[in-house]
Short mmCIF file of C-alpha atoms and ligand atoms in Angstrom, two decimals:
data_model
loop_
_atom_site.label_atom_id
_atom_site.label_comp_id
_atom_site.label_asym_id
_atom_site.label_seq_id
_atom_site.Cartn_x
_atom_site.Cartn_y
_atom_site.Cartn_z
CA MET A 46 -30.85 -10.48 13.18
CA ALA A 47 -29.97 -9.33 9.68
CA LYS A 48 -27.11 -6.68 9.43
CA ARG A 49 -27.51 -3.45 7.91
CA LYS A 50 -26.34 -3.19 4.24
CA LEU A 51 -23.23 -1.30 3.24
CA ASN A 52 -23.41 -0.57 -0.38
CA VAL A 53 -19.97 -0.52 -2.16
CA ALA A 54 -18.96 1.22 -5.36
CA MET A 55 -15.64 0.03 -6.52
CA ILE A 56 -13.69 2.20 -9.07
CA GLY A 57 -11.23 0.00 -11.23
CA TYR A 58 -11.57 -3.72 -11.32
CA ASP A 59 -8.06 -5.23 -12.36
CA PHE A 60 -5.62 -6.59 -9.90
CA MET A 61 -6.63 -4.38 -6.85
CA GLY A 62 -10.20 -4.55 -7.97
CA ARG A 63 -10.35 -8.44 -7.60
CA ALA A 64 -8.45 -8.22 -4.33
CA HIS A 65 -10.92 -5.78 -2.81
CA ALA A 66 -13.99 -7.60 -4.43
CA ASN A 67 -12.93 -10.79 -2.85
CA ALA A 68 -12.38 -9.11 0.57
CA TRP A 69 -15.80 -7.47 0.50
CA ARG A 70 -17.29 -10.94 -0.42
CA GLN A 71 -15.56 -12.84 2.31
CA VAL A 72 -15.63 -10.43 5.21
CA GLY A 73 -19.20 -11.29 6.62
CA ARG A 74 -18.53 -14.81 6.07
CA PHE A 75 -15.70 -15.14 8.34
CA PHE A 76 -15.80 -12.38 10.75
CA GLN A 77 -19.02 -12.75 12.85
CA ASP A 78 -18.92 -9.51 14.44
CA ALA A 79 -18.48 -7.60 11.10
CA PRO A 80 -21.07 -4.91 11.41
CA PHE A 81 -22.49 -4.92 7.93
CA ASP A 82 -23.53 -6.95 5.28
CA PRO A 83 -21.42 -5.53 2.38
CA VAL A 84 -23.22 -5.34 -1.15
CA LEU A 85 -21.15 -5.17 -3.97
CA LYS A 86 -23.44 -2.58 -5.51
CA VAL A 87 -21.67 -1.00 -8.60
CA VAL A 88 -18.27 -1.34 -10.35
CA VAL A 89 -16.87 1.52 -12.30
CA GLY A 90 -14.53 1.32 -15.39
CA ARG A 91 -13.80 3.26 -18.64
CA THR A 92 -14.88 0.62 -21.13
CA GLU A 93 -18.30 -0.53 -21.23
CA ALA A 94 -18.00 -3.98 -22.47
CA LYS A 95 -14.90 -4.80 -19.92
CA VAL A 96 -16.50 -3.50 -16.82
CA LYS A 97 -19.64 -5.09 -17.76
CA GLU A 98 -17.74 -8.54 -18.02
CA ALA A 99 -16.05 -7.63 -14.67
CA ALA A 100 -19.17 -6.93 -12.74
CA ALA A 101 -20.49 -10.52 -13.65
CA ARG A 102 -17.30 -12.03 -12.81
CA LEU A 103 -16.61 -10.11 -9.41
CA GLY A 104 -20.17 -10.29 -8.31
CA PHE A 105 -21.29 -6.74 -8.73
CA GLU A 106 -24.97 -5.99 -9.11
CA GLU A 107 -24.33 -3.08 -11.57
CA HIS A 108 -21.64 -1.48 -13.70
CA ALA A 109 -21.10 1.84 -14.90
CA THR A 110 -18.63 3.99 -16.83
CA SER A 111 -18.91 7.34 -14.95
CA TRP A 112 -17.54 7.47 -11.48
CA GLN A 113 -19.23 11.02 -11.29
CA GLU A 114 -22.53 9.84 -11.75
CA VAL A 115 -22.09 6.71 -9.22
CA LEU A 116 -20.70 9.23 -6.67
CA GLY A 117 -23.90 11.12 -6.97
CA ARG A 118 -26.08 8.18 -5.96
CA LYS A 119 -27.57 8.50 -2.44
CA ASP A 120 -27.70 4.64 -2.24
CA ILE A 121 -23.71 4.44 -2.15
CA ASP A 122 -22.05 4.26 1.16
CA VAL A 123 -18.35 3.52 0.38
CA VAL A 124 -16.06 4.39 -2.34
CA ASP A 125 -13.24 1.94 -3.00
CA ILE A 126 -10.74 3.46 -5.14
CA CYS A 127 -8.66 0.92 -6.98
CA THR A 128 -7.30 2.81 -10.00
CA PRO A 129 -3.81 4.31 -10.72
CA GLY A 130 -2.55 7.12 -8.72
CA ASP A 131 -3.43 9.90 -11.10
CA SER A 132 -7.27 9.49 -10.41
CA HIS A 133 -7.04 9.04 -6.81
CA ALA A 134 -7.49 12.74 -5.91
CA PRO A 135 -10.23 13.59 -8.32
CA ILE A 136 -12.39 10.63 -7.00
CA ALA A 137 -11.42 10.86 -3.34
CA ILE A 138 -12.29 14.64 -3.22
CA ALA A 139 -15.62 14.20 -5.05
CA ALA A 140 -16.28 11.07 -2.80
CA ALA A 141 -15.74 13.00 0.30
CA GLU A 142 -17.63 16.00 -0.93
CA ALA A 143 -20.69 13.40 -1.54
CA GLY A 144 -20.29 12.21 2.12
CA LYS A 145 -19.05 8.70 1.27
CA ALA A 146 -16.71 6.95 3.45
CA ILE A 147 -13.40 6.13 1.34
CA LEU A 148 -11.23 3.13 1.06
CA CYS A 149 -8.30 4.40 -1.27
CA GLU A 150 -5.18 2.42 -2.69
CA LYS A 151 -1.77 3.39 -2.07
CA PRO A 152 0.18 5.47 -2.56
CA LEU A 153 -2.57 7.96 -1.52
CA ALA A 154 -1.49 10.38 -4.37
CA ASN A 155 0.99 11.27 -6.86
CA THR A 156 2.09 14.57 -5.12
CA VAL A 157 2.08 16.19 -1.84
CA ALA A 158 -0.13 18.91 -3.10
CA ASP A 159 -2.88 16.23 -3.93
CA ALA A 160 -2.39 14.24 -0.91
CA GLU A 161 -3.01 17.52 1.03
CA ARG A 162 -6.12 18.35 -0.81
CA MET A 163 -7.51 14.80 -0.21
CA THR A 164 -6.89 14.79 3.54
CA SER A 165 -8.48 18.18 3.87
CA ALA A 166 -11.52 17.30 1.73
CA ALA A 167 -11.96 14.13 3.91
CA LYS A 168 -11.42 16.25 7.10
CA LYS A 169 -13.81 18.94 6.04
CA ALA A 170 -16.46 16.47 4.98
CA GLY A 171 -16.06 14.27 8.28
CA VAL A 172 -16.13 11.14 6.31
CA VAL A 173 -14.44 7.98 7.32
CA ASN A 174 -11.03 7.37 5.19
CA MET A 175 -8.47 4.66 4.91
CA VAL A 176 -5.44 4.07 2.72
CA CYS A 177 -4.97 0.44 1.73
CA HIS A 178 -1.48 -0.49 3.26
CA ASN A 179 -2.84 -3.85 3.77
CA TYR A 180 0.58 -5.35 5.08
CA ARG A 181 -0.10 -3.80 8.32
CA ARG A 182 -2.83 -6.31 8.68
CA CYS A 183 -0.89 -9.52 8.09
CA PRO A 184 -1.22 -11.15 11.37
CA ALA A 185 2.53 -11.61 11.75
CA VAL A 186 2.88 -7.93 11.25
CA ALA A 187 0.15 -7.10 13.67
CA LEU A 188 1.99 -9.51 16.13
CA ALA A 189 5.23 -7.78 15.52
CA LYS A 190 3.53 -4.38 16.46
CA GLN A 191 2.27 -6.03 19.72
CA LEU A 192 5.63 -7.20 20.82
CA ILE A 193 7.30 -3.90 19.98
CA ASP A 194 4.53 -2.01 21.76
CA ASP A 195 4.91 -4.47 24.78
CA GLY A 196 8.61 -3.75 24.77
CA GLN A 197 9.76 -7.05 24.06
CA ILE A 198 12.65 -6.00 21.73
CA GLY A 199 13.32 -2.88 23.74
CA ASP A 200 14.33 0.36 22.11
CA ILE A 201 14.51 0.38 18.26
CA HIS A 202 17.86 0.93 16.91
CA HIS A 203 17.53 -0.16 13.24
CA TYR A 204 14.83 -0.74 10.61
CA ARG A 205 15.85 -2.38 7.41
CA GLY A 206 13.00 -2.75 4.94
CA LEU A 207 13.12 -4.35 1.51
CA TYR A 208 10.66 -4.67 -1.29
CA LEU A 209 12.15 -6.52 -4.10
CA GLN A 210 10.32 -7.63 -7.23
CA ASP A 211 11.92 -8.72 -10.78
CA TRP A 212 9.02 -8.02 -13.28
CA ILE A 213 10.53 -5.43 -15.34
CA VAL A 214 14.15 -6.64 -15.80
CA ASP A 215 13.56 -7.69 -19.41
CA PRO A 216 13.98 -4.47 -21.42
CA LYS A 217 11.21 -5.84 -23.83
CA PHE A 218 8.68 -5.48 -21.15
CA PRO A 219 6.26 -2.72 -22.12
CA ARG A 220 6.20 0.88 -20.88
CA VAL A 221 2.86 0.07 -18.77
CA TRP A 222 1.12 2.85 -16.68
CA ARG A 223 3.43 2.14 -13.67
CA LEU A 224 6.39 3.17 -15.69
CA GLU A 225 4.77 6.65 -16.37
CA LYS A 226 5.11 9.59 -14.21
CA ALA A 227 1.96 11.14 -15.27
CA ARG A 228 0.03 8.09 -14.08
CA ALA A 229 2.01 6.68 -11.33
CA GLY A 230 3.67 9.61 -9.63
CA SER A 231 6.87 7.38 -9.18
CA GLY A 232 8.32 4.11 -10.00
CA SER A 233 9.27 1.53 -7.27
CA LEU A 234 9.33 4.42 -4.77
CA GLY A 235 5.60 4.91 -4.62
CA ASP A 236 4.66 1.59 -6.05
CA ILE A 237 6.43 -0.50 -3.49
CA LEU A 238 8.60 1.58 -1.25
CA SER A 239 5.44 3.31 0.14
CA HIS A 240 4.48 -0.15 1.76
CA THR A 241 8.06 -0.41 3.36
CA MET A 242 7.74 3.22 4.53
CA ASP A 243 4.31 2.62 5.86
CA LEU A 244 5.42 -0.22 7.75
CA SER A 245 8.30 1.66 9.33
CA ARG A 246 6.00 4.47 10.47
CA HIS A 247 3.46 1.64 11.73
CA LEU A 248 6.37 -0.22 13.65
CA VAL A 249 9.09 2.14 14.54
CA GLY A 250 8.05 5.81 14.22
CA GLU A 251 8.12 8.87 12.06
CA PRO A 252 11.03 9.25 9.61
CA VAL A 253 12.47 12.85 9.94
CA GLU A 254 15.22 12.94 7.45
CA VAL A 255 16.31 10.86 4.47
CA SER A 256 19.18 10.36 2.03
CA GLY A 257 17.67 9.13 -1.18
CA LEU A 258 19.06 7.53 -4.36
CA LEU A 259 16.89 6.92 -7.44
CA LYS A 260 18.05 4.94 -10.63
CA THR A 261 16.44 4.37 -14.16
CA PHE A 262 18.12 1.45 -15.75
CA ILE A 263 15.97 1.24 -18.77
CA GLY A 264 14.79 4.68 -20.17
CA GLU A 265 12.62 3.52 -23.11
CA ARG A 266 10.36 0.66 -23.60
CA PRO A 267 7.92 -0.86 -26.29
CA LEU A 268 4.35 0.77 -26.03
CA PRO A 269 1.88 -1.77 -24.90
CA GLU A 270 -0.73 -0.37 -27.33
CA ASP A 271 2.04 -0.54 -30.29
CA PRO A 272 5.02 -2.59 -29.57
CA ALA A 273 6.99 -1.32 -32.67
CA ARG A 274 7.02 2.19 -30.98
CA ARG A 275 8.77 3.01 -28.05
CA GLY A 276 7.79 5.28 -24.95
CA LYS A 277 9.85 7.10 -22.36
CA VAL A 278 10.16 5.72 -18.87
CA ASP A 279 10.41 8.78 -16.50
CA VAL A 280 10.01 7.06 -13.25
CA ASP A 281 12.84 5.21 -11.11
CA ASP A 282 13.26 1.67 -11.43
CA SER A 283 15.16 1.46 -8.05
CA ALA A 284 14.58 3.50 -5.09
CA GLN A 285 16.70 3.59 -1.79
CA ALA A 286 17.15 5.66 1.21
CA LEU A 287 18.89 5.86 4.57
CA VAL A 288 16.36 7.09 7.18
CA LYS A 289 16.70 8.96 10.15
CA PHE A 290 13.80 8.45 12.76
CA ALA A 291 12.30 10.77 15.26
CA ASN A 292 12.83 8.47 18.17
CA GLY A 293 16.64 8.12 17.30
CA ALA A 294 16.47 4.85 15.30
CA VAL A 295 18.06 4.72 11.78
CA GLY A 296 17.23 2.80 9.01
CA TYR A 297 17.41 1.78 5.19
CA TYR A 298 14.82 1.25 2.58
CA GLU A 299 15.24 -0.49 -0.71
CA GLY A 300 12.40 -0.78 -3.50
CA THR A 301 13.28 -2.24 -6.63
CA ARG A 302 11.68 -4.37 -9.57
CA PHE A 303 15.12 -5.39 -10.90
CA ALA A 304 16.13 -8.10 -8.53
CA PRO A 305 15.99 -11.17 -10.78
CA GLY A 306 14.39 -14.03 -8.62
CA ARG A 307 12.69 -11.89 -6.03
CA LYS A 308 8.95 -11.91 -6.66
CA ASN A 309 7.42 -10.04 -3.95
CA TYR A 310 10.22 -9.86 -1.31
CA ASN A 311 8.65 -7.68 1.14
CA ARG A 312 10.75 -8.01 4.23
CA PHE A 313 11.76 -6.08 7.18
CA GLU A 314 14.47 -6.57 10.17
CA ILE A 315 13.94 -4.69 13.25
CA ASN A 316 16.67 -4.44 15.81
CA GLY A 317 16.19 -3.14 19.30
CA SER A 318 17.96 -3.15 22.54
CA LYS A 319 16.62 -6.31 23.75
CA GLY A 320 15.98 -8.32 20.49
CA SER A 321 15.15 -8.55 16.76
CA LEU A 322 12.30 -9.38 14.54
CA VAL A 323 12.25 -10.31 10.91
CA TRP A 324 9.30 -10.74 8.62
CA ASP A 325 8.82 -11.56 4.87
CA LEU A 326 5.74 -11.51 3.00
CA GLU A 327 6.72 -14.75 0.97
CA ARG A 328 6.60 -16.51 4.26
CA MET A 329 3.92 -14.32 5.65
CA ASN A 330 2.59 -16.65 8.36
CA GLU A 331 5.91 -16.66 10.09
CA LEU A 332 7.58 -14.09 12.25
CA GLU A 333 11.20 -14.50 13.40
CA LEU A 334 11.82 -13.35 16.83
CA TYR A 335 15.30 -13.10 18.72
CA VAL A 336 15.49 -12.21 22.44
CA GLU A 337 18.68 -12.34 24.25
CA SER A 338 18.21 -15.47 26.80
CA GLY A 339 21.81 -16.76 27.59
CA PRO A 340 23.63 -19.56 25.85
CA THR A 341 20.34 -21.13 24.24
CA SER A 342 19.36 -17.69 22.68
CA GLY A 343 18.76 -17.68 18.81
CA PHE A 344 16.38 -16.73 16.37
CA ARG A 345 13.05 -18.52 16.67
CA THR A 346 10.09 -18.77 14.26
CA ILE A 347 6.83 -18.18 15.57
CA SER A 348 4.06 -19.80 13.26
CA VAL A 349 1.43 -16.97 13.47
CA THR A 350 -1.61 -19.27 12.69
CA ASP A 351 -3.34 -19.59 16.15
CA GLY A 352 -6.65 -18.15 17.20
CA LYS A 353 -4.88 -16.08 19.86
CA HIS A 354 -2.81 -14.20 17.14
CA PRO A 355 -4.69 -11.12 15.55
CA TYR A 356 -7.41 -11.81 13.25
CA LEU A 357 -6.78 -15.49 13.12
CA ALA A 358 -9.78 -16.58 15.38
CA ALA A 359 -12.03 -15.93 12.30
CA TRP A 360 -10.15 -18.49 10.23
CA TRP A 361 -8.75 -21.81 10.51
CA PRO A 362 -7.29 -24.23 13.17
CA PRO A 363 -3.37 -23.73 13.97
CA GLY A 364 -1.01 -24.24 11.17
CA HIS A 365 -3.79 -24.05 8.56
CA ILE A 366 -2.05 -21.11 6.83
CA ILE A 367 -3.67 -18.03 5.14
CA GLY A 368 -2.48 -15.99 2.21
CA TYR A 369 -2.15 -12.40 0.41
CA GLU A 370 -5.76 -12.14 -0.06
CA HIS A 371 -6.54 -12.16 3.81
CA SER A 372 -4.55 -9.13 4.50
CA PHE A 373 -7.16 -7.22 2.31
CA THR A 374 -10.16 -8.99 3.97
CA HIS A 375 -8.61 -7.87 7.41
CA THR A 376 -8.43 -4.36 5.97
CA VAL A 377 -11.97 -4.44 4.69
CA TYR A 378 -13.09 -5.73 8.17
CA ASP A 379 -11.31 -2.99 10.29
CA PHE A 380 -12.56 -0.14 7.72
CA SER A 381 -16.22 -1.80 8.30
CA LYS A 382 -15.98 -1.45 11.89
CA ALA A 383 -14.56 2.13 11.51
CA VAL A 384 -17.52 3.07 9.43
CA ALA A 385 -19.85 1.72 12.07
CA GLU A 386 -17.97 3.77 14.70
CA GLY A 387 -17.70 6.80 12.50
CA LYS A 388 -13.95 7.01 13.16
CA SER A 389 -11.30 6.60 10.39
CA PRO A 390 -8.85 3.56 11.06
CA ARG A 391 -5.11 3.51 10.66
CA PRO A 392 -3.46 4.30 8.18
CA ASP A 393 -5.97 7.16 7.34
CA PHE A 394 -5.34 10.02 4.75
CA GLU A 395 -3.38 11.86 7.24
CA ASP A 396 -1.02 8.88 7.43
CA GLY A 397 -0.97 8.62 3.50
CA LEU A 398 -0.02 12.44 3.48
CA LYS A 399 2.81 11.98 5.69
CA ASN A 400 3.97 8.70 3.82
CA GLN A 401 3.71 11.13 0.59
CA ARG A 402 6.09 13.64 2.36
CA VAL A 403 8.82 11.00 2.91
CA LEU A 404 8.34 9.80 -0.78
CA ASP A 405 8.98 13.51 -1.76
CA ALA A 406 11.82 14.11 0.56
CA ILE A 407 13.45 11.03 -0.98
CA GLU A 408 12.97 12.37 -4.34
CA ARG A 409 14.20 15.76 -3.41
CA SER A 410 17.15 14.24 -1.78
CA ALA A 411 18.09 12.11 -4.82
CA ALA A 412 17.95 15.17 -7.06
CA THR A 413 20.14 17.14 -5.03
CA GLY A 414 22.65 14.52 -3.49
CA GLN A 415 21.61 16.07 -0.05
CA TRP A 416 19.97 14.78 3.07
CA VAL A 417 16.48 16.08 3.01
CA LYS A 418 14.20 16.86 6.23
CA VAL A 419 10.90 15.33 5.72
CA GLY A 420 8.19 18.03 5.12
CA ALA A 421 10.74 20.60 4.68
CA PRO A 422 9.57 23.45 2.16
CA ILE A 423 10.29 22.91 -1.44
CA HIS A 424 13.87 24.19 -2.29
CA PRO A 425 14.26 26.15 -5.63
CA GLU A 426 16.94 23.41 -6.74
CA ARG A 427 14.00 21.17 -6.87
CA THR A 428 13.43 22.39 -10.43
CA MET A 429 16.81 21.40 -11.55
CA ASP A 430 17.01 17.56 -12.76
CA GLN A 431 19.58 15.10 -11.95
CA SER A 432 21.37 15.52 -15.31
CA GLU A 433 21.69 19.17 -14.96
CA ARG A 434 23.10 19.10 -11.57
CA ARG A 435 25.83 16.61 -12.60
CA ALA A 436 26.81 18.84 -15.69
N1 NAD B 44 -2.12 -2.48 -1.68
C1 NAD B 44 -1.27 -3.22 -2.57
O1 NAD B 44 -0.71 -4.04 -2.20
C2 NAD B 44 -1.25 -2.81 -3.94
C3 NAD B 44 -1.08 -3.83 -4.96
C4 NAD B 44 -1.17 -3.28 -6.32
C5 NAD B 44 -1.52 -2.06 -6.68
N2 NAD B 44 -1.82 -1.42 -5.73
C6 NAD B 44 -2.39 0.05 -5.99
O2 NAD B 44 -3.72 0.00 -6.51
C7 NAD B 44 -4.02 0.85 -7.49
C8 NAD B 44 -4.39 0.24 -8.76
O3 NAD B 44 -3.18 -0.62 -9.12
P1 NAD B 44 -3.71 -2.23 -10.06
O4 NAD B 44 -2.41 -3.13 -9.71
O5 NAD B 44 -5.16 -2.69 -9.52
O6 NAD B 44 -3.78 -1.55 -11.46
P2 NAD B 44 -4.59 -2.26 -12.71
O7 NAD B 44 -3.86 -1.76 -13.91
O8 NAD B 44 -4.43 -3.83 -12.50
O9 NAD B 44 -5.99 -1.89 -12.64
C9 NAD B 44 -6.36 -0.51 -12.76
C10 NAD B 44 -7.88 -0.45 -12.85
O10 NAD B 44 -8.29 0.88 -12.83
C11 NAD B 44 -9.16 1.23 -14.09
N3 NAD B 44 -8.60 2.61 -14.43
C12 NAD B 44 -7.79 3.19 -14.90
N4 NAD B 44 -8.10 4.51 -14.88
C13 NAD B 44 -9.18 4.88 -14.72
C14 NAD B 44 -9.89 5.91 -14.52
N5 NAD B 44 -9.30 7.25 -14.76
N6 NAD B 44 -11.18 5.81 -14.27
C15 NAD B 44 -11.71 4.48 -13.82
N7 NAD B 44 -10.93 3.37 -13.90
C16 NAD B 44 -9.80 3.55 -14.12
C17 NAD B 44 -8.46 0.22 -15.16
O11 NAD B 44 -9.38 -0.05 -16.32
C18 NAD B 44 -8.21 -1.09 -14.31
O12 NAD B 44 -9.53 -1.69 -14.06
C19 NAD B 44 -2.64 1.76 -7.80
O13 NAD B 44 -2.74 2.94 -6.86
C20 NAD B 44 -1.69 0.98 -7.00
O14 NAD B 44 -0.59 1.50 -6.61
C21 NAD B 44 -1.87 -1.61 -4.35
#
């Protein structure tokens, strides 16, 4: 029997736009029980010629240059937000008011206030909403979650999360939008450490207090549109934090784009009272498990490629590995099921808001040199910048 169509409007069509469009195209071809037949209805950009080309390349029926007009269309079911952080709040709030289901890229917003407005708009409208922290849906991470929930590594003591890249080490690298606070909200903090944080919330529990350290190594860079001129970098290049969790675990987050040789080293190590788990995106099909078992105990590597592992029955025979793009297909699969059920999947906007509060606490801690409780009211010292404080 033909499945019901699900008409998708995607805003933004570059890196994440390509990843999401691929996921929407693939989901029904591999997941037989996907509830809908997704239709790539319309892609939205700002420049007519570019978005027209993207629509043809990515397989969209139509293109448009006004997301406001697209959100007003009755035939759109899902709004998929793949733009920089400064446009997440206006698009998501308008999409909620128009009654659309919303898949929004991370971090949910650029500020706690925007994340709060987005979360309450989605709640008020009763629309299904999700933040695209796709790494939760790498099969090895989903298996780690199952093992932790089953008590296999006991009570968690430590979470060590690293997200290391190296693409801005060169001072000649241009001041792209990710290096502008007004567009991106923050630097490596929101861009990559938000994933580390989301994984810690998923696998360990709620962070309640942080001691943060932010550092900008290169304060000015050539402007992309005119390399002879230079523009200010007003976000962090590196973000670190010591973390206390509500359940008594303690941990450490580090996110940087200044780690030569590390391309997308998204890694965690979790130590519990009975064992440990280690995962690294660059070897995403493997999960390392240590469980104390006498003289032969040692870390062993599970090849998470079997049909009995999460999501993998839909793909290939054991040992036939999957890649980065599959994490988005799994995200879109769970999102579609949630739309069919009318219930938001995790991480939803509420999770995005909680994540945003942790980002904010790290920023405030870095500015004051003090431990900061997550969600604590804004302190007057917030208005003082780091250079004033040091003086
Ligand atoms: N889930 C992940 O692992 C992951 C990875 C990369 C980026 N992201 C997130 O995805 C989002 C987009 O990042 P990206 O890497 O795809 O960026 P990008 O620069 O590659 O693409 C951004 C797209 O948005 C469009 N755009 C920008 N401002 C717009 C506006 N006001 N209205 C309409 N279109 C607009 C641009 O034309 C472009 O098509 C960000 O929130 C980023 O943090 C998530």
